[in-house]
PDB file of C-alpha atoms in Angstrom:
ATOM      1  CA  UNK A   1      21.967  -9.533 -10.928  1.00 55.00           C
ATOM      2  CA  UNK A   2      19.716 -12.391  -9.939  1.00 76.00           C
ATOM      3  CA  UNK A   3      16.059 -12.585  -9.158  1.00 88.00           C
ATOM      4  CA  UNK A   4      14.245 -11.561  -5.970  1.00 91.00           C
ATOM      5  CA  UNK A   5      12.533 -14.273  -3.915  1.00 95.00           C
ATOM      6  CA  UNK A   6       9.894 -13.461  -1.295  1.00 96.00           C
ATOM      7  CA  UNK A   7       8.552 -15.728   1.463  1.00 97.00           C
ATOM      8  CA  UNK A   8       4.832 -14.838   1.160  1.00 97.00           C
ATOM      9  CA  UNK A   9       3.962 -16.058   4.633  1.00 97.00           C
ATOM     10  CA  UNK A  10       0.222 -15.493   4.925  1.00 95.00           C
ATOM     11  CA  UNK A  11      -0.386 -16.952   1.459  1.00 97.00           C
ATOM     12  CA  UNK A  12       1.780 -20.024   2.215  1.00 98.00           C
ATOM     13  CA  UNK A  13       3.960 -19.666  -0.884  1.00 98.00           C
ATOM     14  CA  UNK A  14       7.173 -18.298  -2.361  1.00 98.00           C
ATOM     15  CA  UNK A  15       7.094 -15.630  -5.051  1.00 97.00           C
ATOM     16  CA  UNK A  16       9.815 -14.910  -7.612  1.00 96.00           C
ATOM     17  CA  UNK A  17      10.365 -11.468  -9.178  1.00 94.00           C
ATOM     18  CA  UNK A  18      12.789  -9.976 -11.682  1.00 91.00           C
ATOM     19  CA  UNK A  19      15.175  -7.307 -10.309  1.00 86.00           C
ATOM     20  CA  UNK A  20      12.873  -4.443 -11.418  1.00 86.00           C
ATOM     21  CA  UNK A  21       9.813  -6.012  -9.773  1.00 88.00           C
ATOM     22  CA  UNK A  22       8.265  -7.966 -12.648  1.00 94.00           C
ATOM     23  CA  UNK A  23       6.462 -11.039 -11.303  1.00 96.00           C
ATOM     24  CA  UNK A  24       7.930 -14.287 -12.646  1.00 96.00           C
ATOM     25  CA  UNK A  25       6.524 -17.242 -10.695  1.00 97.00           C
ATOM     26  CA  UNK A  26       4.664 -18.435  -7.607  1.00 98.00           C
ATOM     27  CA  UNK A  27       5.446 -21.719  -5.876  1.00 98.00           C
ATOM     28  CA  UNK A  28       3.470 -23.575  -3.250  1.00 98.00           C
ATOM     29  CA  UNK A  29       0.094 -23.757  -1.550  1.00 98.00           C
ATOM     30  CA  UNK A  30      -0.889 -24.409   2.050  1.00 98.00           C
ATOM     31  CA  UNK A  31      -0.297 -27.965   3.250  1.00 98.00           C
ATOM     32  CA  UNK A  32       2.177 -30.473   4.691  1.00 98.00           C
ATOM     33  CA  UNK A  33       3.439 -32.196   1.536  1.00 98.00           C
ATOM     34  CA  UNK A  34       6.736 -31.400  -0.224  1.00 97.00           C
ATOM     35  CA  UNK A  35       6.205 -28.183  -2.148  1.00 97.00           C
ATOM     36  CA  UNK A  36       3.452 -27.065   0.255  1.00 98.00           C
ATOM     37  CA  UNK A  37       4.105 -24.496   2.987  1.00 98.00           C
ATOM     38  CA  UNK A  38       2.701 -23.410   6.339  1.00 98.00           C
ATOM     39  CA  UNK A  39       3.610 -19.757   6.836  1.00 98.00           C
ATOM     40  CA  UNK A  40       7.136 -19.660   5.379  1.00 98.00           C
ATOM     41  CA  UNK A  41       8.992 -16.852   7.122  1.00 97.00           C
ATOM     42  CA  UNK A  42      12.416 -16.590   5.489  1.00 98.00           C
ATOM     43  CA  UNK A  43      14.640 -17.968   2.760  1.00 98.00           C
ATOM     44  CA  UNK A  44      18.245 -17.917   1.595  1.00 98.00           C
ATOM     45  CA  UNK A  45      19.969 -18.749  -1.678  1.00 96.00           C
ATOM     46  CA  UNK A  46      23.002 -21.059  -1.660  1.00 96.00           C
ATOM     47  CA  UNK A  47      26.072 -20.740  -3.945  1.00 94.00           C
ATOM     48  CA  UNK A  48      24.466 -23.126  -6.487  1.00 95.00           C
ATOM     49  CA  UNK A  49      21.360 -20.946  -6.759  1.00 95.00           C
ATOM     50  CA  UNK A  50      19.056 -23.222  -4.748  1.00 97.00           C
ATOM     51  CA  UNK A  51      16.499 -21.564  -2.475  1.00 98.00           C
ATOM     52  CA  UNK A  52      16.286 -22.810   1.129  1.00 98.00           C
ATOM     53  CA  UNK A  53      12.865 -21.895   2.546  1.00 98.00           C
ATOM     54  CA  UNK A  54      12.061 -21.812   6.268  1.00 98.00           C
ATOM     55  CA  UNK A  55       8.706 -23.631   6.257  1.00 98.00           C
ATOM     56  CA  UNK A  56       7.869 -22.423   9.763  1.00 98.00           C
ATOM     57  CA  UNK A  57       4.800 -24.374  10.840  1.00 98.00           C
ATOM     58  CA  UNK A  58       5.750 -27.516   8.952  1.00 98.00           C
ATOM     59  CA  UNK A  59       8.869 -27.310  11.164  1.00 98.00           C
ATOM     60  CA  UNK A  60      11.301 -27.943   8.315  1.00 98.00           C
ATOM     61  CA  UNK A  61      13.507 -26.399   5.641  1.00 98.00           C
ATOM     62  CA  UNK A  62      12.608 -27.016   2.007  1.00 98.00           C
ATOM     63  CA  UNK A  63      15.351 -26.713  -0.594  1.00 98.00           C
ATOM     64  CA  UNK A  64      14.107 -25.690  -4.056  1.00 98.00           C
ATOM     65  CA  UNK A  65      16.011 -25.475  -7.321  1.00 97.00           C
ATOM     66  CA  UNK A  66      15.779 -22.210  -9.339  1.00 94.00           C
ATOM     67  CA  UNK A  67      12.703 -23.537 -11.162  1.00 95.00           C
ATOM     68  CA  UNK A  68      10.874 -24.138  -7.858  1.00 97.00           C
ATOM     69  CA  UNK A  69      11.216 -27.928  -7.811  1.00 98.00           C
ATOM     70  CA  UNK A  70      11.715 -29.423  -4.343  1.00 98.00           C
ATOM     71  CA  UNK A  71      15.194 -30.930  -4.153  1.00 97.00           C
ATOM     72  CA  UNK A  72      14.949 -32.068  -0.533  1.00 97.00           C
ATOM     73  CA  UNK A  73      13.498 -31.217   2.859  1.00 98.00           C
ATOM     74  CA  UNK A  74      15.585 -31.258   6.007  1.00 98.00           C
ATOM     75  CA  UNK A  75      15.149 -30.928   9.756  1.00 98.00           C
ATOM     76  CA  UNK A  76      17.203 -31.818  12.859  1.00 98.00           C
ATOM     77  CA  UNK A  77      16.998 -35.156  14.712  1.00 97.00           C
ATOM     78  CA  UNK A  78      15.191 -33.380  17.578  1.00 96.00           C
ATOM     79  CA  UNK A  79      12.342 -31.492  15.904  1.00 97.00           C
ATOM     80  CA  UNK A  80      12.285 -27.790  15.133  1.00 98.00           C
ATOM     81  CA  UNK A  81       9.597 -25.711  16.787  1.00 98.00           C
ATOM     82  CA  UNK A  82       8.567 -22.811  14.559  1.00 98.00           C
ATOM     83  CA  UNK A  83      11.921 -21.921  12.923  1.00 98.00           C
ATOM     84  CA  UNK A  84      11.997 -18.404  11.448  1.00 98.00           C
ATOM     85  CA  UNK A  85      15.390 -17.457  10.023  1.00 98.00           C
ATOM     86  CA  UNK A  86      18.153 -18.883   7.837  1.00 98.00           C
ATOM     87  CA  UNK A  87      21.599 -17.851   6.632  1.00 98.00           C
ATOM     88  CA  UNK A  88      23.801 -19.664   4.120  1.00 98.00           C
ATOM     89  CA  UNK A  89      27.569 -19.387   4.608  1.00 97.00           C
ATOM     90  CA  UNK A  90      29.770 -21.362   2.234  1.00 95.00           C
ATOM     91  CA  UNK A  91      28.512 -24.958   2.541  1.00 96.00           C
ATOM     92  CA  UNK A  92      26.575 -24.446   5.774  1.00 98.00           C
ATOM     93  CA  UNK A  93      22.978 -23.553   6.564  1.00 98.00           C
ATOM     94  CA  UNK A  94      22.359 -21.789   9.902  1.00 98.00           C
ATOM     95  CA  UNK A  95      18.732 -21.838  11.108  1.00 98.00           C
ATOM     96  CA  UNK A  96      17.084 -20.042  14.039  1.00 98.00           C
ATOM     97  CA  UNK A  97      14.976 -22.651  15.844  1.00 98.00           C
ATOM     98  CA  UNK A  98      12.790 -19.993  17.404  1.00 98.00           C
ATOM     99  CA  UNK A  99      10.541 -22.065  19.657  1.00 98.00           C
ATOM    100  CA  UNK A 100      13.447 -24.093  21.001  1.00 98.00           C
ATOM    101  CA  UNK A 101      15.622 -20.997  21.583  1.00 98.00           C
ATOM    102  CA  UNK A 102      18.604 -22.412  19.760  1.00 98.00           C
ATOM    103  CA  UNK A 103      20.497 -22.351  16.450  1.00 98.00           C
ATOM    104  CA  UNK A 104      20.740 -25.466  14.287  1.00 98.00           C
ATOM    105  CA  UNK A 105      23.497 -25.942  11.722  1.00 98.00           C
ATOM    106  CA  UNK A 106      23.357 -28.158   8.621  1.00 98.00           C
ATOM    107  CA  UNK A 107      25.278 -28.612   5.432  1.00 98.00           C
ATOM    108  CA  UNK A 108      23.528 -27.133   2.417  1.00 98.00           C
ATOM    109  CA  UNK A 109      22.823 -30.756   1.448  1.00 98.00           C
ATOM    110  CA  UNK A 110      20.659 -31.047   4.563  1.00 98.00           C
ATOM    111  CA  UNK A 111      23.011 -33.018   6.816  1.00 98.00           C
ATOM    112  CA  UNK A 112      22.610 -32.069  10.483  1.00 98.00           C
ATOM    113  CA  UNK A 113      25.887 -30.883  12.017  1.00 98.00           C
ATOM    114  CA  UNK A 114      25.293 -29.374  15.472  1.00 98.00           C
ATOM    115  CA  UNK A 115      23.261 -26.966  17.584  1.00 98.00           C
ATOM    116  CA  UNK A 116      24.323 -24.055  19.736  1.00 98.00           C
ATOM    117  CA  UNK A 117      22.636 -21.739  22.204  1.00 97.00           C
ATOM    118  CA  UNK A 118      20.075 -22.558  24.870  1.00 96.00           C
ATOM    119  CA  UNK A 119      17.177 -20.773  26.578  1.00 98.00           C
ATOM    120  CA  UNK A 120      18.074 -17.900  28.869  1.00 98.00           C
ATOM    121  CA  UNK A 121      19.407 -14.368  29.043  1.00 98.00           C
ATOM    122  CA  UNK A 122      23.100 -14.940  29.694  1.00 98.00           C
ATOM    123  CA  UNK A 123      25.946 -14.861  27.210  1.00 97.00           C
ATOM    124  CA  UNK A 124      25.274 -17.411  24.467  1.00 97.00           C
ATOM    125  CA  UNK A 125      21.666 -17.899  25.596  1.00 98.00           C
ATOM    126  CA  UNK A 126      18.604 -16.998  23.520  1.00 98.00           C
ATOM    127  CA  UNK A 127      14.920 -16.135  23.809  1.00 98.00           C
ATOM    128  CA  UNK A 128      12.922 -16.157  20.583  1.00 98.00           C
ATOM    129  CA  UNK A 129      15.751 -15.975  18.021  1.00 98.00           C
ATOM    130  CA  UNK A 130      14.472 -14.770  14.640  1.00 98.00           C
ATOM    131  CA  UNK A 131      16.752 -13.175  12.022  1.00 98.00           C
ATOM    132  CA  UNK A 132      20.254 -14.456  11.295  1.00 98.00           C
ATOM    133  CA  UNK A 133      23.179 -13.429   9.090  1.00 98.00           C
ATOM    134  CA  UNK A 134      26.883 -14.213   8.760  1.00 97.00           C
ATOM    135  CA  UNK A 135      29.448 -11.418   8.428  1.00 93.00           C
ATOM    136  CA  UNK A 136      33.222 -11.440   9.027  1.00 86.00           C
ATOM    137  CA  UNK A 137      32.921 -15.107  10.012  1.00 92.00           C
ATOM    138  CA  UNK A 138      30.539 -14.180  12.809  1.00 97.00           C
ATOM    139  CA  UNK A 139      26.994 -15.502  13.091  1.00 98.00           C
ATOM    140  CA  UNK A 140      24.668 -12.685  14.157  1.00 98.00           C
ATOM    141  CA  UNK A 141      21.307 -13.525  15.737  1.00 98.00           C
ATOM    142  CA  UNK A 142      18.251 -11.374  16.451  1.00 98.00           C
ATOM    143  CA  UNK A 143      17.790 -12.473  20.066  1.00 98.00           C
ATOM    144  CA  UNK A 144      14.366 -10.861  20.143  1.00 98.00           C
ATOM    145  CA  UNK A 145      13.155 -11.825  23.610  1.00 98.00           C
ATOM    146  CA  UNK A 146      16.379 -10.482  25.098  1.00 98.00           C
ATOM    147  CA  UNK A 147      16.121  -7.274  23.024  1.00 98.00           C
ATOM    148  CA  UNK A 148      19.581  -7.611  21.539  1.00 98.00           C
ATOM    149  CA  UNK A 149      21.730  -8.911  18.741  1.00 98.00           C
ATOM    150  CA  UNK A 150      24.185 -11.628  19.638  1.00 98.00           C
ATOM    151  CA  UNK A 151      27.287 -12.638  17.711  1.00 98.00           C
ATOM    152  CA  UNK A 152      28.824 -16.117  17.753  1.00 98.00           C
ATOM    153  CA  UNK A 153      31.751 -17.621  15.903  1.00 98.00           C
ATOM    154  CA  UNK A 154      31.024 -20.160  13.172  1.00 98.00           C
ATOM    155  CA  UNK A 155      31.132 -23.017  15.685  1.00 98.00           C
ATOM    156  CA  UNK A 156      28.739 -21.380  18.159  1.00 98.00           C
ATOM    157  CA  UNK A 157      31.028 -19.693  20.685  1.00 98.00           C
ATOM    158  CA  UNK A 158      29.430 -16.458  21.994  1.00 98.00           C
ATOM    159  CA  UNK A 159      31.398 -13.316  21.154  1.00 98.00           C
ATOM    160  CA  UNK A 160      29.397 -10.176  21.909  1.00 97.00           C
ATOM    161  CA  UNK A 161      25.917  -8.720  22.418  1.00 98.00           C
ATOM    162  CA  UNK A 162      24.451  -5.410  21.197  1.00 98.00           C
ATOM    163  CA  UNK A 163      21.198  -4.012  22.678  1.00 98.00           C
ATOM    164  CA  UNK A 164      18.496  -2.934  20.206  1.00 98.00           C
ATOM    165  CA  UNK A 165      17.329   0.599  21.055  1.00 97.00           C
ATOM    166  CA  UNK A 166      13.609   0.846  21.721  1.00 97.00           C
ATOM    167  CA  UNK A 167      13.033  -2.863  22.290  1.00 98.00           C
ATOM    168  CA  UNK A 168      11.757  -4.127  25.626  1.00 97.00           C
ATOM    169  CA  UNK A 169       9.842  -7.076  27.063  1.00 96.00           C
ATOM    170  CA  UNK A 170      10.211 -10.746  26.215  1.00 95.00           C
ATOM    171  CA  UNK A 171       7.701 -10.929  23.356  1.00 96.00           C
ATOM    172  CA  UNK A 172       8.732 -12.102  19.883  1.00 96.00           C
ATOM    173  CA  UNK A 173       9.925  -9.342  17.551  1.00 97.00           C
ATOM    174  CA  UNK A 174      10.123 -10.250  13.857  1.00 96.00           C
ATOM    175  CA  UNK A 175      13.408  -8.513  13.096  1.00 98.00           C
ATOM    176  CA  UNK A 176      15.596  -9.845  10.284  1.00 98.00           C
ATOM    177  CA  UNK A 177      19.178  -9.256   9.174  1.00 98.00           C
ATOM    178  CA  UNK A 178      21.087  -8.613   5.958  1.00 98.00           C
ATOM    179  CA  UNK A 179      24.696  -7.790   5.126  1.00 97.00           C
ATOM    180  CA  UNK A 180      25.438  -4.637   3.100  1.00 96.00           C
ATOM    181  CA  UNK A 181      28.666  -3.861   1.181  1.00 93.00           C
ATOM    182  CA  UNK A 182      31.633  -3.520   3.497  1.00 92.00           C
ATOM    183  CA  UNK A 183      30.258  -6.283   5.718  1.00 94.00           C
ATOM    184  CA  UNK A 184      27.843  -3.824   7.352  1.00 96.00           C
ATOM    185  CA  UNK A 185      25.021  -5.486   9.273  1.00 98.00           C
ATOM    186  CA  UNK A 186      21.440  -4.215   8.803  1.00 98.00           C
ATOM    187  CA  UNK A 187      18.440  -4.998  11.042  1.00 98.00           C
ATOM    188  CA  UNK A 188      14.741  -4.466  10.389  1.00 98.00           C
ATOM    189  CA  UNK A 189      12.999  -3.004  13.415  1.00 98.00           C
ATOM    190  CA  UNK A 190       9.239  -3.655  13.187  1.00 97.00           C
ATOM    191  CA  UNK A 191       8.708  -1.880  16.519  1.00 96.00           C
ATOM    192  CA  UNK A 192      10.299   1.396  15.433  1.00 97.00           C
ATOM    193  CA  UNK A 193       9.404   1.156  11.736  1.00 97.00           C
ATOM    194  CA  UNK A 194      12.995   1.478  10.578  1.00 98.00           C
ATOM    195  CA  UNK A 195      16.181  -0.181   9.390  1.00 98.00           C
ATOM    196  CA  UNK A 196      19.070  -0.064  11.845  1.00 98.00           C
ATOM    197  CA  UNK A 197      22.748  -0.250  10.961  1.00 98.00           C
ATOM    198  CA  UNK A 198      25.484  -1.693  13.163  1.00 97.00           C
ATOM    199  CA  UNK A 199      28.327   0.809  13.356  1.00 94.00           C
ATOM    200  CA  UNK A 200      32.026   0.242  13.879  1.00 90.00           C
ATOM    201  CA  UNK A 201      31.566   1.443  17.450  1.00 92.00           C
ATOM    202  CA  UNK A 202      29.272  -1.539  18.111  1.00 93.00           C
ATOM    203  CA  UNK A 203      26.029   0.413  18.396  1.00 96.00           C
ATOM    204  CA  UNK A 204      22.863   0.379  16.285  1.00 98.00           C
ATOM    205  CA  UNK A 205      21.705   3.591  14.616  1.00 97.00           C
ATOM    206  CA  UNK A 206      18.863   4.392  12.221  1.00 97.00           C
ATOM    207  CA  UNK A 207      19.696   4.052   8.533  1.00 96.00           C
ATOM    208  CA  UNK A 208      16.148   4.454   7.206  1.00 96.00           C
ATOM    209  CA  UNK A 209      12.865   5.280   8.949  1.00 96.00           C
ATOM    210  CA  UNK A 210       9.214   5.763   8.155  1.00 96.00           C
ATOM    211  CA  UNK A 211       8.538   2.100   7.319  1.00 97.00           C
ATOM    212  CA  UNK A 212       5.411   0.120   8.168  1.00 96.00           C
ATOM    213  CA  UNK A 213       6.269  -3.002  10.198  1.00 95.00           C
ATOM    214  CA  UNK A 214       9.436  -3.849   8.211  1.00 97.00           C
ATOM    215  CA  UNK A 215      10.275  -7.520   8.379  1.00 96.00           C
ATOM    216  CA  UNK A 216      12.292  -9.371   5.721  1.00 97.00           C
ATOM    217  CA  UNK A 217      15.354  -7.692   4.234  1.00 97.00           C
ATOM    218  CA  UNK A 218      17.850  -8.389   1.439  1.00 95.00           C
ATOM    219  CA  UNK A 219      20.736  -6.418  -0.057  1.00 94.00           C
ATOM    220  CA  UNK A 220      21.676  -6.646  -3.745  1.00 89.00           C
ATOM    221  CA  UNK A 221      23.349  -4.372  -6.340  1.00 85.00           C
ATOM    222  CA  UNK A 222      23.788  -1.579  -3.760  1.00 89.00           C
ATOM    223  CA  UNK A 223      20.075  -1.630  -3.043  1.00 92.00           C
ATOM    224  CA  UNK A 224      18.097  -2.846  -0.047  1.00 95.00           C
ATOM    225  CA  UNK A 225      14.703  -4.515  -0.416  1.00 94.00           C
ATOM    226  CA  UNK A 226      12.388  -4.653   2.601  1.00 96.00           C
ATOM    227  CA  UNK A 227       9.063  -6.375   3.134  1.00 96.00           C
ATOM    228  CA  UNK A 228       6.520  -4.255   4.975  1.00 96.00           C
ATOM    229  CA  UNK A 229       4.131  -6.577   6.737  1.00 91.00           C
ATOM    230  CA  UNK A 230       1.101  -4.341   7.244  1.00 86.00           C
ATOM    231  CA  UNK A 231       0.705  -3.033   3.663  1.00 91.00           C
ATOM    232  CA  UNK A 232       1.917  -6.414   2.299  1.00 92.00           C
ATOM    233  CA  UNK A 233       4.501  -5.000  -0.069  1.00 93.00           C
ATOM    234  CA  UNK A 234       8.200  -4.989  -0.922  1.00 93.00           C
ATOM    235  CA  UNK A 235      10.012  -1.650  -1.153  1.00 93.00           C
ATOM    236  CA  UNK A 236      13.496  -1.120  -2.576  1.00 92.00           C
ATOM    237  CA  UNK A 237      15.830   1.745  -1.662  1.00 94.00           C
ATOM    238  CA  UNK A 238      19.339   2.700  -2.835  1.00 93.00           C
ATOM    239  CA  UNK A 239      22.202   2.136  -0.421  1.00 91.00           C
ATOM    240  CA  UNK A 240      24.579   5.027  -0.055  1.00 77.00           C
TER     241      UNK A 240
END
């Protein structure tokens, strides 16, 4: 299995670890230049092994090769405002443009394709979108200000919404998504200190509790790795 990459937000860098937790490399310092970061919040690896980093307060995506070299930076024609999540599906990059309450879609080569979603609380509308994942050809969004997950098709047509138990109010909630074996969707719940699982009945239930402000999440080799924001650590648990 491959390496583990962590968006080390408060230190404005990306860290690379071996599967058993051995530190391998650190990339980036705070700043606006290519290879610098301003609070990176998420990343995704494309089929070629490149790492696409959501460089949140530089309002851009930086694409790095496996050695950490910047291949390119990309952003939409109308600027991002504090993007926070990214999912790679085939040759597309889906990004949550959190401050603009929309989703922006690119090729993995950085070419802008289209946007979908707009501010609001109706079907297909978003408030503070954060985490994002693609499963069964559906794009799932953590619609945090509306206290729900929303699913869209790959072209941005709204399909369904699932309320997140325990969430309320319109404030930003840093929940992120990952896909487990069997195309099962997992959500980190920093409010409840847990990982939620989307069941076949369309409801969210607790898979794992007792976590401290869980945020980022990734699934690999039948394990789930979670970043806990308050103790500033990554924890790994077996799946099933």
